[in-house]
Short mmCIF file of N, CA and C in Angstrom, two decimals:
data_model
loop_
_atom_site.label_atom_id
_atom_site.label_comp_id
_atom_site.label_asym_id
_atom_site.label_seq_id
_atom_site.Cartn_x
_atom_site.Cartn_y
_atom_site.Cartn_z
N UNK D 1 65.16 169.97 78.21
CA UNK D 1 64.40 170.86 79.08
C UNK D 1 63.20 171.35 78.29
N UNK D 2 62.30 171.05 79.00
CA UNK D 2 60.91 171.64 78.27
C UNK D 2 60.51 173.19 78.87
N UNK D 3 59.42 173.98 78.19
CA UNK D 3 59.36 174.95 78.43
C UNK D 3 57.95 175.38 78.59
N UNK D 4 57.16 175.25 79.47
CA UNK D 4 55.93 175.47 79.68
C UNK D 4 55.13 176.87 79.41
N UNK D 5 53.92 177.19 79.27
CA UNK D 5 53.33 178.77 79.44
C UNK D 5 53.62 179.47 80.71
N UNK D 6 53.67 178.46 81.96
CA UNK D 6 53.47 179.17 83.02
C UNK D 6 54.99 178.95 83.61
N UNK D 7 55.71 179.33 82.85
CA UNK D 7 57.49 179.35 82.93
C UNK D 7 57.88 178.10 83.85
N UNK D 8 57.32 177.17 84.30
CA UNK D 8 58.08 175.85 84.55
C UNK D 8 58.52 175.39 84.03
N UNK D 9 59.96 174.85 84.29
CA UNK D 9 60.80 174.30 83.52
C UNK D 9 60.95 172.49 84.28
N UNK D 10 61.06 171.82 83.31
CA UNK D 10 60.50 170.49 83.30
C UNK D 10 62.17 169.72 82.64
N UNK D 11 62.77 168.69 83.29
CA UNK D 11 63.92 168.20 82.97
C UNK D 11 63.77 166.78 82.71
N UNK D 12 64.08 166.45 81.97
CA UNK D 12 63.82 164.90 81.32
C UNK D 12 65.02 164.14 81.88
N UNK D 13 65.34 164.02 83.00
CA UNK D 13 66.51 163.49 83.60
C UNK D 13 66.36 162.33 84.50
N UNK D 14 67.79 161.53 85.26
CA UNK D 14 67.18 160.58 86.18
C UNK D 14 67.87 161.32 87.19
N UNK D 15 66.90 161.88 88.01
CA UNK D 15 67.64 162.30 89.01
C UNK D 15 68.61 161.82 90.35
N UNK D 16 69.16 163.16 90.39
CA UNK D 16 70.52 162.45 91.29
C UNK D 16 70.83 163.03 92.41
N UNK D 17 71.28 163.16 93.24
CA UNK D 17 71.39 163.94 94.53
C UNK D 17 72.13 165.01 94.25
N UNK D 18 73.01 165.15 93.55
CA UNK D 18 74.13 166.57 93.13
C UNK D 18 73.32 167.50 92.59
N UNK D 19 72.18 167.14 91.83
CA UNK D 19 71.72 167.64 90.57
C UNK D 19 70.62 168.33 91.39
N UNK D 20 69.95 168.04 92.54
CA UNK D 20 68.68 168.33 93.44
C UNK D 20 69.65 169.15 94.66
N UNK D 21 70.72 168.93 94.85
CA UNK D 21 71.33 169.94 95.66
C UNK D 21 71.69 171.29 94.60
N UNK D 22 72.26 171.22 93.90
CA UNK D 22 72.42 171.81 93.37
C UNK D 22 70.82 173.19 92.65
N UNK D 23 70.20 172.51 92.14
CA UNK D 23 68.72 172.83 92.44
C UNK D 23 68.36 173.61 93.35
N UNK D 24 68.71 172.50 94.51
CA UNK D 24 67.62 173.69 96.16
C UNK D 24 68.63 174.83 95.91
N UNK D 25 70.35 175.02 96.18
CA UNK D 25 71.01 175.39 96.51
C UNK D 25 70.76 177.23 95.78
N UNK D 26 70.43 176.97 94.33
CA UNK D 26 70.27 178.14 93.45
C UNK D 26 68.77 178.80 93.64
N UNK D 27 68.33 177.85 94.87
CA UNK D 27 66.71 177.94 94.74
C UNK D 27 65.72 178.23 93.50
N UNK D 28 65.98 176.90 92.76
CA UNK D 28 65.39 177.13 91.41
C UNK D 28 64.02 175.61 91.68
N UNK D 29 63.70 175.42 92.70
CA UNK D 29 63.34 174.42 92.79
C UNK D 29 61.88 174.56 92.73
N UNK D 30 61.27 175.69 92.36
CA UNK D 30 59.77 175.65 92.01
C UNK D 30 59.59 176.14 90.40
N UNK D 31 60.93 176.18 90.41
CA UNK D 31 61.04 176.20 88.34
C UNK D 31 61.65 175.14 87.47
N UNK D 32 62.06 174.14 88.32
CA UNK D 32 62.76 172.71 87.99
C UNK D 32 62.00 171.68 88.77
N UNK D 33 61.56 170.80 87.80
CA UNK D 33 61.01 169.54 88.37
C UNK D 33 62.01 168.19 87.84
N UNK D 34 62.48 167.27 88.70
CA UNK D 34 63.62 166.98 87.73
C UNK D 34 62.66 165.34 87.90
N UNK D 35 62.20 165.03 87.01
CA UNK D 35 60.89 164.32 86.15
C UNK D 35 61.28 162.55 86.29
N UNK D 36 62.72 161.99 85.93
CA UNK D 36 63.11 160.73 86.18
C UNK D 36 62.62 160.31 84.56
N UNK D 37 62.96 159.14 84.63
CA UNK D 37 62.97 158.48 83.42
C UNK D 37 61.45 158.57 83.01
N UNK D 38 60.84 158.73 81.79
CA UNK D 38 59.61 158.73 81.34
C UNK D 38 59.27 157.83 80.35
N UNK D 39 57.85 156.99 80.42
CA UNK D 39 57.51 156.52 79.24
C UNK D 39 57.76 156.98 78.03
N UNK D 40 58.21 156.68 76.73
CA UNK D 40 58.04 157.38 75.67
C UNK D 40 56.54 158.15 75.05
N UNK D 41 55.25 157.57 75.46
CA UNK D 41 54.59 158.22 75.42
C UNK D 41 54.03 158.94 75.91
N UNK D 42 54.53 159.13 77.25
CA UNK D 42 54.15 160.28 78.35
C UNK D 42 54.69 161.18 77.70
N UNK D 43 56.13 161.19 77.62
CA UNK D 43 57.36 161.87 76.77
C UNK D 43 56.45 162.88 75.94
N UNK D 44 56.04 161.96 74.44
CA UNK D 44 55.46 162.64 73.77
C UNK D 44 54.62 163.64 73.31
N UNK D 45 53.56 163.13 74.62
CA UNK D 45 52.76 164.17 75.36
C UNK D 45 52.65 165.08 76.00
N UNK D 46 53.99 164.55 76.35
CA UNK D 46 54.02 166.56 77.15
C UNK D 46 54.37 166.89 76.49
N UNK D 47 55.00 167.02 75.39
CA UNK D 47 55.41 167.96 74.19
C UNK D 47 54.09 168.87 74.63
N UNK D 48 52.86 168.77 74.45
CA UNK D 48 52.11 169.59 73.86
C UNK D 48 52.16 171.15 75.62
N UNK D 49 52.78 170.97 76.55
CA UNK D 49 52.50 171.59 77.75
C UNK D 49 53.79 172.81 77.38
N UNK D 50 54.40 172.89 76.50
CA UNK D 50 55.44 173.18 76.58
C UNK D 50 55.63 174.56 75.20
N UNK D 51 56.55 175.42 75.45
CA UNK D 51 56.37 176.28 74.45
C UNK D 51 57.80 176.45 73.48
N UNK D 52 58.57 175.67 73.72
CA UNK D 52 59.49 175.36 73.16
C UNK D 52 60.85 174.38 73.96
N UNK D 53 61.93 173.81 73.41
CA UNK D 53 62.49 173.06 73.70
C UNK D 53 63.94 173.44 73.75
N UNK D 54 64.74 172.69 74.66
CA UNK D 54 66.16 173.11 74.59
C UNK D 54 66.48 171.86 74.65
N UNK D 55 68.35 171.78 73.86
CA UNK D 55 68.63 170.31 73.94
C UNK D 55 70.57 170.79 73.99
N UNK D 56 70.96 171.12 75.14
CA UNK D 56 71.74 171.16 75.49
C UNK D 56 73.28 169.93 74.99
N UNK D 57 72.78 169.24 74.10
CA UNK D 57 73.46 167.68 73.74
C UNK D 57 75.32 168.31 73.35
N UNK D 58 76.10 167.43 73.55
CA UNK D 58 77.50 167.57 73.30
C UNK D 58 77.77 167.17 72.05
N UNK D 59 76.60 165.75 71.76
CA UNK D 59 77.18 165.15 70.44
C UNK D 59 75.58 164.33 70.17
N UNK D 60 75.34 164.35 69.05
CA UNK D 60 74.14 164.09 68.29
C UNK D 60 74.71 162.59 67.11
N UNK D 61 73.97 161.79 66.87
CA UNK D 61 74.37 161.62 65.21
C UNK D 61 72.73 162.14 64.61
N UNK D 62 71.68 162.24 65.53
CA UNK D 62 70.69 162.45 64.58
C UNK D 62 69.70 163.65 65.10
N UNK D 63 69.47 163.48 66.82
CA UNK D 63 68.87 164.89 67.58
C UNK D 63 67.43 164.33 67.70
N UNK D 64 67.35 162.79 67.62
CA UNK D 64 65.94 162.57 68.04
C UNK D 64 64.62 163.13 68.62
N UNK D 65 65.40 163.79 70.36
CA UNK D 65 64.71 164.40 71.02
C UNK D 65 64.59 165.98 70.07
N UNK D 66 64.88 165.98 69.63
CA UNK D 66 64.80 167.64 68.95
C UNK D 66 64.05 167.37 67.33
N UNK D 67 63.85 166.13 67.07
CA UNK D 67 63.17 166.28 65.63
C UNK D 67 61.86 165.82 66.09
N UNK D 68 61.78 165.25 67.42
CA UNK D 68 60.25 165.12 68.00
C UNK D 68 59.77 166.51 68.57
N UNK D 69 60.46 166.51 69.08
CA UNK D 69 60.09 168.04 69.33
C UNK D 69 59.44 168.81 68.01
N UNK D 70 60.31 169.14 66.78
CA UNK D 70 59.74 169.65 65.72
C UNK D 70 58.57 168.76 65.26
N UNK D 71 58.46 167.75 65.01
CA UNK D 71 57.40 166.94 64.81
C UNK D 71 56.26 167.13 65.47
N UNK D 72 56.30 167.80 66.76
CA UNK D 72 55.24 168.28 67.56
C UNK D 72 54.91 169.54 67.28
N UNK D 73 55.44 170.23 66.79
CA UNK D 73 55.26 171.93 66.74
C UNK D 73 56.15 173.02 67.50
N UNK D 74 57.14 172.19 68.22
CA UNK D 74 57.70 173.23 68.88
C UNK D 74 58.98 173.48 68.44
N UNK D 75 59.50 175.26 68.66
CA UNK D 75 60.68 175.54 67.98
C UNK D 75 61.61 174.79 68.79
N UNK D 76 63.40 174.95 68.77
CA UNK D 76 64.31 174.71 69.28
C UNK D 76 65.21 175.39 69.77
N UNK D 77 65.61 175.21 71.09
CA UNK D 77 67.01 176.00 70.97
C UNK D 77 67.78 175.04 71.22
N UNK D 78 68.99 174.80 69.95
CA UNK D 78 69.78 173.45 70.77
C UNK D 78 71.21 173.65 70.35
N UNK D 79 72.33 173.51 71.04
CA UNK D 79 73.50 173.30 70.44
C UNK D 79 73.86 172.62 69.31
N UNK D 80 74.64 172.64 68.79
CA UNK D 80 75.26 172.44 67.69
C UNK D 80 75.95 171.02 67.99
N UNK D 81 75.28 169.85 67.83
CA UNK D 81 75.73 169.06 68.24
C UNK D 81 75.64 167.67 67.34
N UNK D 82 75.89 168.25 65.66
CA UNK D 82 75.73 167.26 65.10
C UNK D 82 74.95 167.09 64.01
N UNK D 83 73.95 166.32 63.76
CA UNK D 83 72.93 165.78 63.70
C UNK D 83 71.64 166.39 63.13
N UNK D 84 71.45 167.39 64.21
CA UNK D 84 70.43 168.50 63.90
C UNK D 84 70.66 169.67 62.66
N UNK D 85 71.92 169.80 62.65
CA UNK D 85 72.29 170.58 61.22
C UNK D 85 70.94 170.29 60.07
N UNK D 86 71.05 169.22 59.98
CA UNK D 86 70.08 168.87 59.08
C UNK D 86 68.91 169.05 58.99
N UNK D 87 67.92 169.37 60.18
CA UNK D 87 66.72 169.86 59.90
C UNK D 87 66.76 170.95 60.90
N UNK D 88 67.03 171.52 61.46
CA UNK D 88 66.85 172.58 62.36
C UNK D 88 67.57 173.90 62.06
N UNK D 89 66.84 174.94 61.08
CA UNK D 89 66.74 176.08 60.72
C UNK D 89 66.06 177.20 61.02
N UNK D 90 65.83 178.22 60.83
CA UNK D 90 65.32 179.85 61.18
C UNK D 90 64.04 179.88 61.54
N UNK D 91 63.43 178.71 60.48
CA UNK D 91 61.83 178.54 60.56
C UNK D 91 61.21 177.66 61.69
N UNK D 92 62.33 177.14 62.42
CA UNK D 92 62.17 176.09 63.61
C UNK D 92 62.64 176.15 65.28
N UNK D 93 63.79 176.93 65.10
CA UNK D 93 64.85 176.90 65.95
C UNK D 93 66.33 178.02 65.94
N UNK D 94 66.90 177.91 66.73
CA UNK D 94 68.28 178.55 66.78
C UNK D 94 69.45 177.12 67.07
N UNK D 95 70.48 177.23 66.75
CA UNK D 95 71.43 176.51 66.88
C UNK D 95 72.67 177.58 67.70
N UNK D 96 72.86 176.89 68.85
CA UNK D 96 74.07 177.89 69.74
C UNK D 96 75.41 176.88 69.52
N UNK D 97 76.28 177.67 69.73
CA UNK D 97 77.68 176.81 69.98
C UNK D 97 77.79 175.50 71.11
N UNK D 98 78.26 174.87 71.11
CA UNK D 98 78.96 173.81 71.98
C UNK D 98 79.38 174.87 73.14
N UNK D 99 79.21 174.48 74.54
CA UNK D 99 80.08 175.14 75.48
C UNK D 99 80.19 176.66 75.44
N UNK D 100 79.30 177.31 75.41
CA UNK D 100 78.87 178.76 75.31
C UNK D 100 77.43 178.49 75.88
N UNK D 101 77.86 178.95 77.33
CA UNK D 101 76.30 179.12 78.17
C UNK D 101 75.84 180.81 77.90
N UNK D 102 76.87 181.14 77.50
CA UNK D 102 76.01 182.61 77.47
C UNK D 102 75.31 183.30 76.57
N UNK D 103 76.24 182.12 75.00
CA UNK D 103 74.34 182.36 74.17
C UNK D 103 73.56 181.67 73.92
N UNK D 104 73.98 180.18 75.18
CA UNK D 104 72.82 179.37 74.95
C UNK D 104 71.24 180.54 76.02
N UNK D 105 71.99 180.91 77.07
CA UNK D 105 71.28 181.69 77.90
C UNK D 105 70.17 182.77 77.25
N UNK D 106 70.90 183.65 75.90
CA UNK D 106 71.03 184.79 75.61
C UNK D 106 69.81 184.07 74.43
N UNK D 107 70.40 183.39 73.72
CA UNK D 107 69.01 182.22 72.55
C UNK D 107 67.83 182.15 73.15
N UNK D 108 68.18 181.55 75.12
CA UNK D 108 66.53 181.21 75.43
C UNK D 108 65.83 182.29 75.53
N UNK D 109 66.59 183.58 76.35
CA UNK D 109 65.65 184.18 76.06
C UNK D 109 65.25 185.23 74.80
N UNK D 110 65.91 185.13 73.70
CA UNK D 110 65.00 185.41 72.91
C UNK D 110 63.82 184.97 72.39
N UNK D 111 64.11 183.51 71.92
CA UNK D 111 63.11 182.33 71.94
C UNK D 111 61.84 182.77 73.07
N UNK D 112 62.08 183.03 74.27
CA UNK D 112 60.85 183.34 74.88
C UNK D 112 60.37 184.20 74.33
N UNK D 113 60.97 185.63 74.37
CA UNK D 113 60.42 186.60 74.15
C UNK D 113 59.96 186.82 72.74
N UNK D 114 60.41 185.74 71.61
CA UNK D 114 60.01 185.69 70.22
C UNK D 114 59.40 184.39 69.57
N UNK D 115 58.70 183.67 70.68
CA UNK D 115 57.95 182.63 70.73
C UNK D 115 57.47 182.63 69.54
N UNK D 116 56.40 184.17 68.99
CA UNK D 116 55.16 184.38 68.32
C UNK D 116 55.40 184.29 66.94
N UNK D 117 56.97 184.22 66.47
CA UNK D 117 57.24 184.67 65.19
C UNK D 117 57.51 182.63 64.77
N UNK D 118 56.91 181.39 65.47
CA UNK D 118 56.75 181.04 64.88
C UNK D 118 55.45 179.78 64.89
N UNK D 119 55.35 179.35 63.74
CA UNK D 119 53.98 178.61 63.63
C UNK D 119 54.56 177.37 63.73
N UNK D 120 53.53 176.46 64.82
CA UNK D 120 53.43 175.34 64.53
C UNK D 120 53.69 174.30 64.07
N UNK D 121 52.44 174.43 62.97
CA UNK D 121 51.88 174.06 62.26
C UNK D 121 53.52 173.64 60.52
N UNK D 122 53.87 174.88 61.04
CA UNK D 122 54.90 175.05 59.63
C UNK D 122 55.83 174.70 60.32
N UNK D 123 56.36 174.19 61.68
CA UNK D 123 57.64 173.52 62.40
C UNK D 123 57.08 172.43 62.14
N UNK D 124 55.70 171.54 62.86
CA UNK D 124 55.80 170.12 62.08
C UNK D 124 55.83 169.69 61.27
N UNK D 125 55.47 170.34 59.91
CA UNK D 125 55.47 169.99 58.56
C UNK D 125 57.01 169.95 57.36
N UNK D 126 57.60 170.83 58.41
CA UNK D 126 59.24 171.13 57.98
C UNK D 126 59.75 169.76 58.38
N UNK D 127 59.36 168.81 59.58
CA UNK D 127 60.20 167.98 59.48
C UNK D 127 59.40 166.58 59.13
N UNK D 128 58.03 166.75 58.90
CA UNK D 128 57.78 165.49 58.45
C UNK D 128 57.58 165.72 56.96
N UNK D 129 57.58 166.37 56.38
CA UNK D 129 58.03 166.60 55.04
C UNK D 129 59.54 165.68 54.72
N UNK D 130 60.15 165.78 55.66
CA UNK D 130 62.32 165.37 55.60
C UNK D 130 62.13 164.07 55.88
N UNK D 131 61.50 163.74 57.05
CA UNK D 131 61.77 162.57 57.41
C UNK D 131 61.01 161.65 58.30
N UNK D 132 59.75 161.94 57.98
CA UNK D 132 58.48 161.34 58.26
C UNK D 132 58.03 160.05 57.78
N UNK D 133 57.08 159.09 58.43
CA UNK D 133 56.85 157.81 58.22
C UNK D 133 57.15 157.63 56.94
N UNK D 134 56.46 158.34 55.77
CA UNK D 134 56.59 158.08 54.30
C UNK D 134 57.53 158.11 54.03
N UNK D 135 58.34 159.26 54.43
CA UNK D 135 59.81 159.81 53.15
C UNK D 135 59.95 158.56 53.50
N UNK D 136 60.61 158.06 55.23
CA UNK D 136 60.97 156.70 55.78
C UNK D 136 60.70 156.11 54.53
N UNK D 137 59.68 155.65 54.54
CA UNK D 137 59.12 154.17 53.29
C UNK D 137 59.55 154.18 52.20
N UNK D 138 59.25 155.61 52.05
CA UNK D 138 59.96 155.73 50.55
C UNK D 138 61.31 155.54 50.07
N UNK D 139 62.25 155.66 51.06
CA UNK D 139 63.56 155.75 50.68
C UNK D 139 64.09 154.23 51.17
N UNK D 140 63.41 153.90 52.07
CA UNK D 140 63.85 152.16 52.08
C UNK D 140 63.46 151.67 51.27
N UNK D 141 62.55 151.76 50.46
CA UNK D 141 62.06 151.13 49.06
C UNK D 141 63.31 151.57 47.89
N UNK D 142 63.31 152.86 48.00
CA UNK D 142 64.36 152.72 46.70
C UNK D 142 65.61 152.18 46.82
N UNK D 143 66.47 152.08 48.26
CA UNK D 143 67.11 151.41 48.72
C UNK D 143 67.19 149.86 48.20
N UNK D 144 66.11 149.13 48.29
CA UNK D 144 65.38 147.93 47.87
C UNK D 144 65.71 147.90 46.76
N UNK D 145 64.82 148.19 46.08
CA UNK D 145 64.79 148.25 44.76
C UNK D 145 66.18 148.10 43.85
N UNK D 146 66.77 149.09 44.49
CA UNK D 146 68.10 149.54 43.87
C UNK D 146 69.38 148.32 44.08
N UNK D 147 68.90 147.62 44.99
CA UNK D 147 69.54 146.79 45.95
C UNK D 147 69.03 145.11 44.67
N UNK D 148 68.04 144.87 44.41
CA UNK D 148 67.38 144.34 43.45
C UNK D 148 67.67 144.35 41.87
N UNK D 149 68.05 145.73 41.70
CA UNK D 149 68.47 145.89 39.99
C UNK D 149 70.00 145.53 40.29
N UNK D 150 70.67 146.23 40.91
CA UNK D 150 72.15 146.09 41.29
C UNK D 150 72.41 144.56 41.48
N UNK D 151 71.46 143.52 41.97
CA UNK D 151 72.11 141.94 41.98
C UNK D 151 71.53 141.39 40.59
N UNK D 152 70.75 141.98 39.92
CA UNK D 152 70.45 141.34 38.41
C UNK D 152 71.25 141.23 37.39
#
């Protein structure tokens, strides 16, 4: 779920008829757009419409959608689902429990209301510092390498 300035909320989903009844039913339907499958680079791009991210996930091995997200600049609020342990800290995001809507609820809106306390600039750099094209290169190289002395 993305999170816009002008409080639209934007769902990266394929929509389904339960999910749009459900929708009209709560009448949330001029704050939910439920979006359907997206290019990856449309994807990417709306990152920038958005003022932070939620990632509701059960089970992660890595949190893709949530380290693009940081890669873009935006904080997180995402369950604990793995994966994200690893880069998603104080300076980026909140981490809520598994199956606790009420502080995933209680997270977003702080996150709204404490948008300001974070930068950017210092969320994308936290994770391409970890695990950005280079580190990438770099660590398949020593991989290599190591892989190279080890058959000599």
């Amino acid at each position: 779920i993305g999170i816009d300035p002008n409080n639209a909320y934007y769902y990266n989903y394929n929509p389904s008829y339960y999910l749009k009844k459900e929708i009209d039913l709560l009448q949330l339907s001029k704050y939910v757009e439920l979006k359907g499958t997206m290019e990856r680079n449309e994807l990417l791009n709306s990152y920038k419409n958005y003022s932070f991210l939620i990632s509701t996930s059960m089970s992660e091995t890595f949190g893709l959608a949530v380290a693009e997200a940081i890669a873009n600049g935006l904080p997180v609020v995402c369950t604990d689902s793995g994966g994200i342990r690893d880069f998603v800290n104080e300076a980026n995001g909140v981490i809520v429990p598994i199956r606790n809507p009420r502080e995933l609820a209680d997270k977003i809106i702080w996150m709204y209301q404490n948008i300001s306390r974070f930068n950017p600039n210092q969320i994308s750099l936290s994770i391409i510092k970890g695990y950005g094209r280079r580190v990438f290169a770099d660590r398949l190289m020593s991989v290599y390498y190591n892989q190279i002395s080890w058959d000599e």
